Amino acid sequence: MKLLVNSKIIELILLETKTADIINKSKDFSSSISTWGDEIYFKTPINGIN
């Protein structure tokens, strides 16, 4: 998965989880990011993952 931040592309390594797989297969979306240490957090348009 790639993240575009201030015209720079960051390639993300997702864990092998069902949620990460669904996010990785989703269409492009925009979101604001928050950071905590080395971690990046962002909201996605995906709801209701079982």
mmCIF file of C-alpha atoms in Angstrom:
data_model
loop_
_atom_site.group_PDB
_atom_site.id
_atom_site.type_symbol
_atom_site.label_atom_id
_atom_site.label_comp_id
_atom_site.label_asym_id
_atom_site.label_seq_id
_atom_site.Cartn_x
_atom_site.Cartn_y
_atom_site.Cartn_z
ATOM 1 C CA MET A 1 0.000 0.000 0.000
ATOM 2 C CA LYS A 2 1.269 3.459 -0.823
ATOM 3 C CA LEU A 3 0.603 6.652 1.097
ATOM 4 C CA LEU A 4 1.009 10.092 -0.508
ATOM 5 C CA VAL A 5 2.042 12.742 2.038
ATOM 6 C CA ASN A 6 3.054 16.261 1.000
ATOM 7 C CA SER A 7 3.953 15.072 -2.523
ATOM 8 C CA LYS A 8 6.084 12.212 -1.155
ATOM 9 C CA ILE A 9 5.151 8.554 -1.580
ATOM 10 C CA ILE A 10 5.573 6.279 1.434
ATOM 11 C CA GLU A 11 5.215 2.529 0.944
ATOM 12 C CA LEU A 12 3.466 0.865 3.872
ATOM 13 C CA ILE A 13 3.978 -2.684 5.062
ATOM 14 C CA LEU A 14 0.671 -4.057 6.314
ATOM 15 C CA LEU A 15 0.335 -6.956 8.716
ATOM 16 C CA GLU A 16 -1.191 -10.135 7.300
ATOM 17 C CA THR A 17 -4.685 -9.657 8.712
ATOM 18 C CA LYS A 18 -8.181 -9.743 7.235
ATOM 19 C CA THR A 19 -8.578 -6.008 7.915
ATOM 20 C CA ALA A 20 -5.267 -5.126 6.245
ATOM 21 C CA ASP A 21 -6.213 -7.257 3.216
ATOM 22 C CA ILE A 22 -9.558 -5.445 2.837
ATOM 23 C CA ILE A 23 -7.886 -2.029 3.162
ATOM 24 C CA ASN A 24 -5.198 -2.993 0.636
ATOM 25 C CA LYS A 25 -7.833 -4.133 -1.895
ATOM 26 C CA SER A 26 -10.000 -1.026 -1.462
ATOM 27 C CA LYS A 27 -10.178 1.782 -3.987
ATOM 28 C CA ASP A 28 -8.154 4.966 -3.554
ATOM 29 C CA PHE A 29 -9.295 7.229 -0.730
ATOM 30 C CA SER A 30 -8.140 10.383 1.032
ATOM 31 C CA SER A 31 -7.603 10.677 4.762
ATOM 32 C CA SER A 32 -5.805 12.740 7.370
ATOM 33 C CA ILE A 33 -3.006 11.031 9.272
ATOM 34 C CA SER A 34 -1.908 11.078 12.886
ATOM 35 C CA THR A 35 1.389 9.755 14.169
ATOM 36 C CA TRP A 36 2.488 8.227 17.432
ATOM 37 C CA GLY A 37 6.185 7.409 17.562
ATOM 38 C CA ASP A 38 6.976 5.369 14.440
ATOM 39 C CA GLU A 39 3.302 4.497 13.879
ATOM 40 C CA ILE A 40 0.894 6.143 11.413
ATOM 41 C CA TYR A 41 -2.872 6.150 11.983
ATOM 42 C CA PHE A 42 -5.570 7.111 9.475
ATOM 43 C CA LYS A 43 -9.288 6.618 8.930
ATOM 44 C CA THR A 44 -10.607 4.612 5.996
ATOM 45 C CA PRO A 45 -14.018 4.594 4.295
ATOM 46 C CA ILE A 46 -14.391 0.897 5.165
ATOM 47 C CA ASN A 47 -17.075 -0.040 7.712
ATOM 48 C CA GLY A 48 -18.424 -3.240 9.223
ATOM 49 C CA ILE A 49 -15.490 -5.616 8.908
ATOM 50 C CA ASN A 50 -16.484 -8.988 10.416
#
